[in-house]
């Protein structure tokens, strides 16, 4: 078995316990420790306590360069705030304090989901019938301090893990007893909100709540018990109330698991982890869980065919976190120049004192440097702006933009696909972070759905066109106007039409050899569909930038798919309009690359270039390239 160059630190952080281990080689976990969160002031203190407890033997302490943390909390951006405990920290700041090159922080059930394909038959136990289909979607849930929910979607030869907070969906009672439990929860938890989630009941605190609710229902006075004591009395002493509590718990888990199965279409099976169910052993197999799972009315036959498994592997979450970390490191190693921070550390002795101040700033605050303009970077480092440029060039970069591109690939590697709801009580900083995060996520989704063949066909149509006409309505009119501006700079005859009457008139004079580019988010507007019919009737080709399976996509000769739903009744189409602009950019760059280089050079003839003879550089595009101006969205 190959060994890593240095041990990797793995952590599984819950609301009660923080578990740690070192991974010395693929799947080789040593020095496993479990620490109580309450015994440590914060996350850094818990990690430090674990590291101080390590025994290195005769070889002496080894440097730990890479770490992965699975945490019972949604992970969005750099700041982590635990839902079920008070710990919070900055990922990048924690990486620096621990002296790590890489620190990956993921949701604990995302990590557990990524472990599922790596589990052997001996690592799980099937409960009930059903047969898993491969490859198919897999569902995952588990109860501990909270209720974790995730899933796996097959993607080529790998898997995509879903980062969800499905444990917070509303609890729905199935019978009078469960209705009494819900009413008790309403009275005792948060009477003002009226919201009771499944996590409030299917968890350690949930066991205690069910116990108190059943006692109240039965008119009994009982001593307060914690979840471990309730479970022990149910399994060992046959305490009637504790036994009923555990049975209700398993029934609710069965309902929740069935809901997940039909929501995801989890024909690959439902897996159950967490800290409670695996400890119930064979009793859980005989519990009401599977009967409730299959009790799905008209969908009984559907869910009965789906198998359910209990995860019994000791280090399942560690395996998943290790897999995510390993994938991150492979991505970084495969990206040219992505190890820019390591390069800076190695080059420190060769830098001038002024350049060294820039290097220290980048190493201490890489994400700030990534976002700040050159003037702010120079001010923070206490150097001149030319010094910042010299520093970038000393690392083999063409300038600050090229340096930032390499720094970004080294810091991010992969970006999770998420959407964060904007709330009325958000601060301006939170609002900005959410809008930018949602836009970045949407861009990544479109990137994963791009079809090379359709882009090539659309580009060839535009190159061969006698004339190009761009059609859009409403808020998407600016996309058509932006496209007209770009293609006119190529010297290509084109126009942009955003008025329905002018659109029909323009479509009526199209002829064979012309191309109509129709831009529509929903692809259902009758005015634009009429333009398509008129254009094709005249012998012109139609390229659509629209949603998949829309009437416009089906009518067009080539459809470039942009799937992003926005409710234009309540707000302006922000993200989808940006996505359409980016597709226009893809087409413009594709056309520019295939045309005569002399025609590309004509792009430098804009008014702003006359005012500023010195070229500015788009991220990752050399100033020597005539495409640098075309792809620079911000100067």
Coordinates of C-alpha atoms in Angstrom, one line a residue:
X1 CA 0.0 0.0 0.0
X2 CA 1.6 3.4 -1.0
X3 CA 2.1 5.9 1.7
X4 CA 1.6 9.7 1.6
X5 CA 4.6 12.0 1.7
X6 CA 3.3 13.3 5.0
X7 CA 0.3 12.3 7.2
X8 CA -3.0 13.9 6.4
X9 CA -5.2 15.3 9.2
X10 CA -8.9 14.2 9.1
X11 CA -11.7 15.5 11.4
X12 CA -15.4 14.8 11.8
X13 CA -16.9 17.6 13.9
X14 CA -20.4 17.1 15.4
X15 CA -22.4 19.1 17.9
X16 CA -21.1 16.9 20.8
X17 CA -17.9 15.2 19.7
X18 CA -15.0 16.0 17.5
X19 CA -13.3 12.9 16.1
X20 CA -9.8 13.1 14.6
X21 CA -7.4 10.7 12.8
X22 CA -4.2 10.7 10.7
X23 CA -4.3 9.1 7.3
X24 CA -0.8 7.8 6.4
X25 CA -1.8 6.1 3.2
X26 CA -5.0 5.5 1.2
X27 CA -7.5 4.2 3.7
X28 CA -4.9 3.8 6.5
X29 CA -6.2 5.6 9.6
X30 CA -4.2 5.8 12.8
X31 CA -4.3 7.6 16.1
X32 CA -8.0 8.0 16.1
X33 CA -9.3 10.3 19.0
X34 CA -12.7 11.4 20.0
X35 CA -12.8 14.7 22.0
X36 CA -15.8 16.3 23.6
X37 CA -16.5 19.7 22.0
X38 CA -17.6 21.1 25.4
X39 CA -14.1 20.6 26.7
X40 CA -12.5 23.0 24.2
X41 CA -13.1 26.7 23.7
X42 CA -13.2 26.6 19.9
X43 CA -12.3 24.5 16.9
X44 CA -8.6 25.5 16.9
X45 CA -8.3 24.5 20.6
X46 CA -9.7 21.1 19.8
X47 CA -7.4 20.5 16.9
X48 CA -4.4 21.7 18.9
X49 CA -5.3 19.3 21.7
X50 CA -5.4 16.4 19.3
X51 CA -2.1 17.3 17.7
X52 CA -0.4 17.6 21.1
X53 CA -1.6 14.1 22.0
X54 CA -0.1 12.4 19.0
X55 CA 2.6 9.9 19.4
X56 CA 5.3 10.0 16.7
X57 CA 7.6 7.2 17.8
X58 CA 11.3 7.1 17.1
X59 CA 11.0 9.0 13.8
X60 CA 9.9 12.2 15.6
X61 CA 7.1 14.7 14.7
X62 CA 6.1 14.9 11.0
X63 CA 4.8 18.0 9.2
X64 CA 1.1 17.8 8.3
X65 CA 0.5 19.7 5.1
X66 CA -3.0 18.8 4.2
X67 CA -6.2 18.4 6.2
X68 CA -9.9 17.8 5.6
X69 CA -12.7 18.6 8.0
X70 CA -16.2 17.2 7.8
X71 CA -18.5 19.4 9.9
X72 CA -22.2 19.1 10.9
X73 CA -23.1 22.4 9.2
X74 CA -23.7 23.9 5.8
X75 CA -20.4 25.2 4.3
X76 CA -20.8 28.3 2.2
X77 CA -17.8 30.5 1.6
X78 CA -14.9 31.1 4.0
X79 CA -16.9 31.6 7.2
X80 CA -18.1 28.5 9.1
X81 CA -20.7 28.8 11.8
X82 CA -22.0 25.6 13.4
X83 CA -25.8 25.2 13.7
X84 CA -25.8 22.9 16.7
X85 CA -22.8 24.3 18.6
X86 CA -21.2 27.7 19.1
X87 CA -17.9 27.1 17.2
X88 CA -17.2 29.4 14.2
X89 CA -14.1 30.1 12.2
X90 CA -12.6 31.3 9.0
X91 CA -11.3 28.5 6.8
X92 CA -8.3 30.4 5.5
X93 CA -7.4 31.9 8.9
X94 CA -7.6 28.4 10.4
X95 CA -5.3 27.0 7.6
X96 CA -2.8 29.7 8.4
X97 CA -2.9 29.2 12.2
X98 CA -2.5 25.4 11.8
X99 CA 0.4 25.9 9.3
X100 CA -1.4 23.9 6.6
X101 CA -0.9 24.1 2.8
X102 CA -4.5 22.8 2.2
X103 CA -7.5 22.8 4.4
X104 CA -10.8 21.5 2.9
X105 CA -14.0 21.9 5.0
X106 CA -17.2 20.1 3.8
X107 CA -20.5 19.2 5.3
X108 CA -20.3 16.0 7.2
X109 CA -23.0 14.2 5.3
X110 CA -21.5 15.3 2.0
X111 CA -18.3 13.6 3.2
X112 CA -20.3 10.5 4.3
X113 CA -22.0 10.4 0.9
X114 CA -18.7 10.4 -0.9
X115 CA -17.7 7.4 1.2
X116 CA -20.6 5.2 0.0
X117 CA -19.0 4.0 -3.3
X118 CA -15.9 3.0 -1.3
X119 CA -17.7 0.9 1.3
X120 CA -17.3 -2.9 1.1
X121 CA -20.2 -5.3 1.7
X122 CA -19.0 -5.9 5.2
X123 CA -19.3 -2.1 5.9
X124 CA -23.1 -2.0 5.6
X125 CA -26.1 -4.2 6.7
X126 CA -29.3 -4.4 4.7
X127 CA -32.6 -3.9 6.5
X128 CA -35.6 -5.4 4.7
X129 CA -35.9 -6.3 1.0
X130 CA -35.2 -4.5 -2.3
X131 CA -32.4 -4.6 -4.8
X132 CA -30.2 -1.7 -5.6
X133 CA -29.9 -0.6 -9.3
X134 CA -26.4 0.5 -10.5
X135 CA -25.7 3.2 -11.3
X136 CA -28.5 5.1 -9.8
X137 CA -29.1 7.9 -7.4
X138 CA -28.3 7.0 -3.7
X139 CA -30.0 8.7 -0.7
X140 CA -28.3 9.1 2.7
X141 CA -29.6 10.3 6.1
X142 CA -28.6 9.8 9.7
X143 CA -29.4 10.9 13.2
X144 CA -27.0 12.2 15.8
X145 CA -26.9 15.6 17.4
X146 CA -28.9 16.7 14.3
X147 CA -30.4 15.0 11.2
X148 CA -28.1 14.9 8.2
X149 CA -29.4 14.4 4.7
X150 CA -27.5 14.0 1.5
X151 CA -27.4 12.0 -1.8
X152 CA -25.1 10.9 -4.6
X153 CA -25.8 11.4 -8.3
X154 CA -23.8 9.2 -10.7
X155 CA -21.8 11.4 -13.2
X156 CA -19.7 9.5 -15.7
X157 CA -17.2 7.4 -13.8
X158 CA -17.6 9.4 -10.6
X159 CA -20.3 10.8 -8.3
X160 CA -21.7 14.2 -7.4
X161 CA -22.5 14.6 -3.7
X162 CA -25.5 16.8 -2.7
X163 CA -24.9 19.3 0.0
X164 CA -28.4 19.6 1.5
X165 CA -30.1 20.6 4.7
X166 CA -33.0 18.2 4.2
X167 CA -33.2 17.5 7.9
X168 CA -34.9 20.9 8.3
X169 CA -38.0 20.1 6.2
X170 CA -41.3 20.3 8.0
X171 CA -42.4 17.3 10.1
X172 CA -45.7 15.8 9.0
X173 CA -47.6 13.5 11.5
X174 CA -49.1 10.3 10.2
X175 CA -51.5 9.4 13.1
X176 CA -53.1 10.8 16.3
X177 CA -50.0 9.9 18.4
X178 CA -47.7 11.8 16.1
X179 CA -50.1 14.7 16.0
X180 CA -49.9 14.8 19.9
X181 CA -46.1 14.8 19.6
X182 CA -46.2 17.7 17.1
X183 CA -48.5 19.7 19.4
X184 CA -46.2 19.1 22.3
X185 CA -43.3 20.3 20.2
X186 CA -45.2 23.4 19.2
X187 CA -45.8 24.2 22.9
X188 CA -42.3 23.6 24.1
X189 CA -39.9 24.5 21.3
X190 CA -40.7 27.8 19.6
X191 CA -44.4 28.6 19.8
X192 CA -44.0 31.8 17.8
X193 CA -42.6 30.2 14.7
X194 CA -44.8 27.1 14.5
X195 CA -42.1 25.3 12.6
X196 CA -41.1 21.8 13.7
X197 CA -38.6 20.0 11.4
X198 CA -37.8 16.3 11.2
X199 CA -34.4 17.1 12.9
X200 CA -36.3 18.2 16.0
X201 CA -37.5 14.6 16.4
X202 CA -35.1 12.3 14.5
X203 CA -31.9 13.2 16.5
X204 CA -30.5 12.8 20.0
X205 CA -32.4 15.8 21.4
X206 CA -35.4 14.5 19.3
X207 CA -35.4 11.2 21.3
X208 CA -35.6 13.2 24.5
X209 CA -38.4 15.3 23.1
X210 CA -40.4 12.3 21.9
X211 CA -39.9 10.7 25.4
X212 CA -41.3 13.8 27.1
X213 CA -44.2 14.2 24.6
X214 CA -45.3 10.6 25.1
X215 CA -45.1 11.0 28.9
X216 CA -47.3 14.1 28.6
X217 CA -49.7 12.2 26.3
X218 CA -50.0 9.3 28.8
X219 CA -50.4 11.7 31.7
X220 CA -47.3 10.2 33.3
X221 CA -44.7 12.0 35.5
X222 CA -41.2 10.8 34.6
X223 CA -37.6 11.7 35.4
X224 CA -35.8 13.6 32.6
X225 CA -33.6 11.2 30.6
X226 CA -30.9 11.9 28.0
X227 CA -30.9 10.1 24.7
X228 CA -28.3 7.4 25.7
X229 CA -30.3 6.5 28.8
X230 CA -33.5 6.2 26.9
X231 CA -31.9 3.9 24.3
X232 CA -30.3 1.8 27.0
X233 CA -33.5 1.4 29.0
X234 CA -35.4 0.5 25.9
X235 CA -32.9 -2.2 24.8
X236 CA -31.8 -3.6 28.1
X237 CA -34.6 -3.1 30.6
X238 CA -37.7 -3.1 28.4
X239 CA -38.9 0.1 29.9
X240 CA -42.3 0.5 28.2
X241 CA -42.1 4.3 27.7
X242 CA -38.5 4.2 26.5
X243 CA -39.4 1.3 24.2
X244 CA -42.3 3.3 22.8
X245 CA -40.1 6.3 22.3
X246 CA -37.5 4.3 20.3
X247 CA -40.3 2.7 18.2
X248 CA -41.8 6.1 17.3
X249 CA -38.2 7.3 16.5
X250 CA -37.8 4.5 14.0
X251 CA -41.2 5.0 12.5
X252 CA -40.4 8.7 11.9
X253 CA -37.1 7.8 10.4
X254 CA -38.9 5.4 8.1
X255 CA -41.2 8.1 6.9
X256 CA -38.3 10.5 6.4
X257 CA -36.3 7.9 4.5
X258 CA -39.2 7.1 2.2
X259 CA -39.7 10.8 1.5
X260 CA -36.1 11.1 0.6
X261 CA -36.3 8.0 -1.6
X262 CA -39.2 9.3 -3.7
X263 CA -37.8 12.9 -3.8
X264 CA -34.4 11.8 -5.2
X265 CA -35.5 8.7 -7.0
X266 CA -33.0 6.8 -5.0
X267 CA -33.1 3.5 -6.8
X268 CA -29.5 2.9 -5.7
X269 CA -30.7 2.5 -2.2
X270 CA -31.1 4.5 1.0
X271 CA -28.2 4.5 3.5
X272 CA -28.5 5.3 7.2
X273 CA -25.5 6.6 9.2
X274 CA -25.2 8.9 12.2
X275 CA -24.4 8.1 15.8
X276 CA -27.8 6.6 16.9
X277 CA -29.0 3.9 14.4
X278 CA -25.8 1.9 14.0
X279 CA -25.7 1.4 17.8
X280 CA -29.1 -0.1 17.8
X281 CA -27.8 -3.3 16.2
X282 CA -30.2 -6.0 15.3
X283 CA -33.1 -4.4 17.2
X284 CA -33.3 -1.8 14.5
X285 CA -33.8 -4.5 11.9
X286 CA -36.9 -5.7 13.8
X287 CA -38.1 -2.2 14.5
X288 CA -41.1 -0.5 12.7
X289 CA -38.6 1.3 10.4
X290 CA -38.9 -0.8 7.3
X291 CA -42.7 -1.2 7.6
X292 CA -43.1 2.5 7.8
X293 CA -40.6 3.0 4.9
X294 CA -42.8 0.9 2.6
X295 CA -46.1 2.4 3.8
X296 CA -46.3 4.9 1.0
X297 CA -49.8 4.4 -0.3
X298 CA -49.9 4.4 -4.1
X299 CA -46.1 4.3 -4.1
X300 CA -45.7 1.2 -1.9
X301 CA -44.5 -0.9 -4.8
X302 CA -42.0 1.7 -5.8
X303 CA -40.3 2.1 -2.4
X304 CA -40.6 -1.6 -1.5
X305 CA -38.1 -2.2 -4.4
X306 CA -35.6 0.2 -2.9
X307 CA -33.2 -1.4 -0.4
X308 CA -32.2 0.3 2.9
X309 CA -28.8 -0.1 4.5
X310 CA -27.3 0.7 7.9
X311 CA -23.7 1.9 7.6
X312 CA -21.6 -0.1 10.1
X313 CA -18.1 1.0 8.9
X314 CA -16.1 2.6 11.7
X315 CA -14.3 5.3 9.6
X316 CA -16.9 6.0 6.9
X317 CA -16.9 9.8 7.3
X318 CA -13.1 9.8 7.3
X319 CA -13.1 7.8 4.1
X320 CA -15.4 10.4 2.4
X321 CA -13.4 13.4 3.7
X322 CA -10.2 11.7 2.5
X323 CA -11.7 11.1 -1.0
X324 CA -12.7 14.8 -1.3
X325 CA -9.3 15.9 -0.1
X326 CA -7.6 13.6 -2.5
X327 CA -9.7 14.9 -5.4
X328 CA -8.9 18.4 -4.4
X329 CA -5.1 17.7 -4.3
X330 CA -5.3 16.0 -7.7
X331 CA -7.0 18.9 -9.2
X332 CA -4.4 21.3 -7.9
X333 CA -1.6 19.2 -9.1
X334 CA -3.2 18.8 -12.6
X335 CA -3.6 22.6 -13.0
X336 CA -0.5 24.3 -14.3
X337 CA 0.9 26.8 -11.8
X338 CA -1.8 26.1 -9.3
X339 CA 0.6 25.6 -6.4
X340 CA 1.5 29.3 -6.5
X341 CA 1.6 29.6 -2.7
X342 CA 4.2 26.9 -2.5
X343 CA 6.2 28.6 -5.2
X344 CA 6.1 31.8 -3.2
X345 CA 7.4 30.1 -0.1
X346 CA 10.3 28.6 -2.0
X347 CA 11.2 31.9 -3.7
X348 CA 11.3 34.0 -0.5
X349 CA 15.1 33.9 -0.3
X350 CA 15.4 35.3 -3.8
X351 CA 13.0 38.2 -3.4
X352 CA 14.0 41.8 -2.7
X353 CA 12.9 43.3 0.7
X354 CA 10.0 45.2 -1.0
X355 CA 8.9 42.1 -3.0
X356 CA 9.1 40.1 0.2
X357 CA 6.5 42.3 1.8
X358 CA 4.2 41.5 -1.1
X359 CA 4.9 37.8 -0.7
X360 CA 4.1 38.0 3.0
X361 CA 0.8 39.7 2.3
X362 CA -0.2 37.1 -0.3
X363 CA 0.6 34.2 2.1
X364 CA -1.2 35.8 5.0
X365 CA -4.3 37.0 3.0
X366 CA -4.5 35.2 -0.3
X367 CA -8.3 35.7 -0.8
X368 CA -8.0 39.4 -0.1
X369 CA -5.3 39.8 -2.7
X370 CA -7.4 37.8 -5.1
X371 CA -10.2 40.4 -4.9
X372 CA -8.3 43.7 -4.3
X373 CA -7.1 46.1 -7.0
X374 CA -3.4 46.7 -7.4
X375 CA -3.6 50.0 -5.6
X376 CA -5.1 48.3 -2.5
X377 CA -2.5 45.5 -2.6
X378 CA 0.4 48.0 -2.8
X379 CA -1.1 50.0 0.1
X380 CA -1.5 46.9 2.3
X381 CA 2.0 45.7 1.6
X382 CA 3.5 49.2 1.9
X383 CA 5.1 49.1 -1.5
X384 CA 4.7 50.8 -4.9
X385 CA 2.4 49.4 -7.6
X386 CA 5.4 48.6 -9.9
X387 CA 6.8 46.5 -7.1
X388 CA 3.6 44.4 -7.1
X389 CA 4.1 43.9 -10.8
X390 CA 7.8 43.0 -10.4
X391 CA 6.8 40.5 -7.7
X392 CA 4.3 38.8 -10.1
X393 CA 6.8 38.6 -12.9
X394 CA 9.5 37.1 -10.6
X395 CA 7.1 34.1 -10.2
X396 CA 6.9 33.7 -14.0
X397 CA 3.5 35.5 -14.4
X398 CA 2.9 38.0 -17.1
X399 CA 1.4 40.5 -14.7
X400 CA -1.1 40.8 -11.8
X401 CA -4.0 39.4 -13.8
X402 CA -2.1 36.3 -14.7
X403 CA -0.9 35.9 -11.1
X404 CA -4.5 36.2 -9.8
X405 CA -5.7 33.6 -12.2
X406 CA -3.1 31.1 -10.9
X407 CA -3.7 32.1 -7.3
X408 CA -7.5 31.5 -7.8
X409 CA -6.9 28.0 -9.2
X410 CA -4.7 27.2 -6.3
X411 CA -7.1 28.4 -3.7
X412 CA -10.3 27.0 -5.0
X413 CA -9.7 23.9 -7.1
X414 CA -13.4 23.1 -7.1
X415 CA -16.4 25.2 -6.2
X416 CA -19.5 23.7 -4.8
X417 CA -22.8 24.3 -6.6
X418 CA -25.1 26.0 -4.2
X419 CA -27.8 28.7 -4.0
X420 CA -28.2 30.9 -1.0
X421 CA -31.4 32.7 -0.3
X422 CA -31.2 36.5 0.1
X423 CA -33.0 37.7 3.2
X424 CA -34.3 41.1 4.1
X425 CA -32.2 41.2 7.2
X426 CA -28.9 40.5 5.4
X427 CA -26.2 43.1 5.8
X428 CA -24.8 44.7 2.6
X429 CA -21.7 42.5 3.0
X430 CA -23.8 39.3 3.3
X431 CA -26.0 40.5 0.4
X432 CA -23.0 41.0 -1.8
X433 CA -21.5 37.7 -0.9
X434 CA -24.8 35.8 -1.6
X435 CA -25.4 37.5 -5.0
X436 CA -21.8 36.8 -6.1
X437 CA -22.0 33.3 -4.8
X438 CA -25.3 32.5 -6.5
X439 CA -24.0 33.9 -9.8
X440 CA -20.7 31.9 -9.6
X441 CA -22.7 28.8 -8.8
X442 CA -25.0 29.3 -11.8
X443 CA -22.0 29.9 -14.1
X444 CA -20.5 26.6 -13.0
X445 CA -23.7 24.8 -13.7
X446 CA -23.9 26.2 -17.2
X447 CA -20.3 25.3 -17.7
X448 CA -21.0 21.7 -16.8
X449 CA -23.9 21.6 -19.3
X450 CA -22.1 23.2 -22.3
X451 CA -22.2 21.1 -25.4
X452 CA -19.1 21.4 -27.6
X453 CA -20.9 20.2 -30.7
X454 CA -23.7 22.8 -30.5
X455 CA -21.2 25.6 -29.8
X456 CA -19.1 24.5 -32.8
X457 CA -22.2 24.4 -35.0
X458 CA -23.4 27.8 -33.9
X459 CA -20.0 29.3 -34.4
X460 CA -19.7 27.9 -37.9
X461 CA -23.2 29.3 -38.8
X462 CA -22.2 32.8 -37.6
X463 CA -18.9 32.7 -39.5
X464 CA -20.7 31.7 -42.7
X465 CA -23.6 34.2 -42.3
X466 CA -24.1 37.0 -44.8
X467 CA -25.9 38.9 -42.0
X468 CA -26.6 38.3 -38.3
X469 CA -29.7 39.6 -36.5
X470 CA -30.1 39.4 -32.7
X471 CA -33.6 39.3 -31.2
X472 CA -34.6 39.6 -27.5
X473 CA -37.3 41.2 -25.5
X474 CA -37.6 43.0 -22.1
X475 CA -34.7 42.8 -19.8
X476 CA -32.7 40.6 -22.2
X477 CA -32.6 43.4 -24.8
X478 CA -29.2 44.5 -23.4
X479 CA -27.9 41.0 -24.3
X480 CA -28.8 41.5 -28.0
X481 CA -27.3 45.0 -28.0
X482 CA -24.1 43.7 -26.4
X483 CA -23.9 41.0 -29.1
X484 CA -24.5 43.6 -31.9
X485 CA -21.6 45.7 -30.5
X486 CA -19.2 42.8 -30.4
X487 CA -19.9 41.5 -33.9
X488 CA -19.9 44.9 -35.5
X489 CA -16.4 45.3 -34.2
X490 CA -15.5 42.3 -36.3
X491 CA -16.9 44.1 -39.3
X492 CA -19.7 41.6 -39.6
X493 CA -23.1 43.0 -40.8
X494 CA -25.6 42.7 -37.9
X495 CA -28.4 44.3 -36.0
X496 CA -30.2 44.1 -32.7
X497 CA -34.0 44.2 -32.4
X498 CA -35.9 44.5 -29.1
X499 CA -39.3 45.8 -30.2
X500 CA -41.8 43.1 -31.3
X501 CA -43.0 45.1 -34.4
X502 CA -39.5 45.8 -35.6
X503 CA -38.6 42.2 -35.0
X504 CA -41.2 40.8 -37.4
X505 CA -40.3 43.4 -40.0
X506 CA -36.6 42.5 -39.6
X507 CA -37.3 38.8 -39.8
X508 CA -39.4 39.3 -43.0
X509 CA -36.3 40.6 -44.9
X510 CA -34.0 37.8 -43.9
X511 CA -32.8 35.5 -46.6
X512 CA -30.9 32.3 -47.2
X513 CA -27.4 32.6 -45.7
X514 CA -28.5 34.9 -42.9
X515 CA -28.6 33.9 -39.2
X516 CA -31.1 34.9 -36.5
X517 CA -29.9 34.7 -32.9
X518 CA -32.9 34.5 -30.6
X519 CA -32.3 35.2 -26.9
X520 CA -34.9 34.1 -24.4
X521 CA -34.7 32.8 -20.8
X522 CA -37.9 30.8 -20.9
X523 CA -38.2 30.2 -24.6
X524 CA -42.0 30.6 -24.7
X525 CA -42.7 34.1 -25.8
X526 CA -45.1 34.0 -28.8
X527 CA -43.5 37.1 -30.3
X528 CA -40.0 35.5 -30.5
X529 CA -41.5 32.1 -31.7
X530 CA -43.1 34.1 -34.5
X531 CA -39.7 35.6 -35.4
X532 CA -38.3 32.0 -35.6
X533 CA -41.0 30.8 -37.9
X534 CA -40.7 33.9 -40.1
X535 CA -36.9 33.6 -40.3
X536 CA -37.0 29.9 -41.2
X537 CA -39.7 30.5 -43.7
X538 CA -37.4 33.0 -45.4
X539 CA -34.6 30.4 -45.5
X540 CA -32.5 31.8 -42.6
X541 CA -30.9 29.7 -39.9
X542 CA -31.8 30.2 -36.2
X543 CA -29.5 30.0 -33.2
X544 CA -31.4 30.0 -29.8
X545 CA -29.9 30.9 -26.4
X546 CA -32.6 29.5 -24.2
X547 CA -33.9 26.9 -21.7
X548 CA -33.8 23.2 -22.4
X549 CA -37.0 21.6 -23.7
X550 CA -38.5 25.0 -24.4
X551 CA -40.6 25.6 -27.6
X552 CA -37.8 27.9 -28.8
X553 CA -35.1 25.2 -28.3
X554 CA -37.2 22.7 -30.3
X555 CA -37.8 25.1 -33.2
X556 CA -34.2 26.4 -33.5
X557 CA -31.6 24.9 -35.8
X558 CA -29.1 25.1 -33.0
X559 CA -29.9 25.6 -29.3
X560 CA -27.4 26.7 -26.7
X561 CA -28.9 25.7 -23.4
X562 CA -29.0 28.0 -20.4
X563 CA -31.1 26.6 -17.6
X564 CA -31.6 29.1 -14.8
X565 CA -35.1 29.8 -13.4
X566 CA -35.9 33.3 -12.0
X567 CA -39.2 34.7 -11.0
X568 CA -39.4 37.9 -13.1
X569 CA -42.7 38.7 -11.4
X570 CA -40.9 39.5 -8.2
X571 CA -37.4 40.7 -9.3
X572 CA -35.3 41.5 -12.3
X573 CA -33.6 38.6 -14.1
X574 CA -30.1 39.1 -12.7
X575 CA -28.2 35.9 -12.9
X576 CA -29.8 34.5 -16.1
X577 CA -29.0 37.7 -18.0
X578 CA -25.4 37.4 -17.0
X579 CA -25.4 33.8 -18.2
X580 CA -26.8 34.8 -21.6
X581 CA -24.1 37.5 -21.9
X582 CA -21.5 34.9 -21.2
X583 CA -22.8 32.7 -23.9
X584 CA -22.6 35.6 -26.3
X585 CA -19.0 36.0 -25.2
X586 CA -18.3 32.4 -25.9
X587 CA -19.7 32.8 -29.5
X588 CA -17.8 36.1 -30.0
X589 CA -14.5 34.6 -28.9
X590 CA -15.1 31.5 -31.0
X591 CA -15.8 33.6 -34.1
X592 CA -12.8 35.8 -33.4
X593 CA -10.4 32.9 -33.1
X594 CA -11.5 31.4 -36.4
X595 CA -11.4 34.7 -38.4
X596 CA -8.4 36.3 -40.0
X597 CA -6.0 37.6 -37.3
X598 CA -6.0 41.0 -39.0
X599 CA -9.8 41.3 -38.4
X600 CA -9.3 40.4 -34.7
X601 CA -6.7 43.2 -34.4
X602 CA -9.5 45.6 -35.4
X603 CA -11.0 45.1 -32.0
X604 CA -8.6 47.6 -30.5
X605 CA -10.3 50.5 -32.2
X606 CA -12.7 51.5 -29.4
X607 CA -12.9 55.0 -27.9
X608 CA -11.4 53.9 -24.6
X609 CA -8.3 52.6 -26.4
X610 CA -7.7 56.1 -27.9
X611 CA -7.9 57.6 -24.4
X612 CA -5.7 54.9 -22.9
X613 CA -2.9 53.8 -25.2
X614 CA -1.5 51.4 -22.6
X615 CA -3.2 48.0 -22.8
X616 CA -4.9 46.5 -19.8
X617 CA -5.1 42.8 -19.4
X618 CA -8.0 40.5 -18.7
X619 CA -7.4 37.7 -16.2
X620 CA -5.4 35.0 -17.9
X621 CA -5.1 36.7 -21.3
X622 CA -1.7 38.0 -22.4
X623 CA -1.5 41.7 -23.5
X624 CA 0.2 40.4 -26.6
X625 CA -3.0 38.7 -27.7
X626 CA -5.6 40.7 -29.6
X627 CA -8.3 38.8 -27.7
X628 CA -7.4 40.4 -24.5
X629 CA -9.6 43.4 -25.2
X630 CA -12.5 41.3 -26.3
X631 CA -12.6 39.2 -23.1
X632 CA -11.8 42.0 -20.6
X633 CA -15.2 42.7 -19.0
X634 CA -13.7 45.1 -16.5
X635 CA -10.8 47.4 -17.3

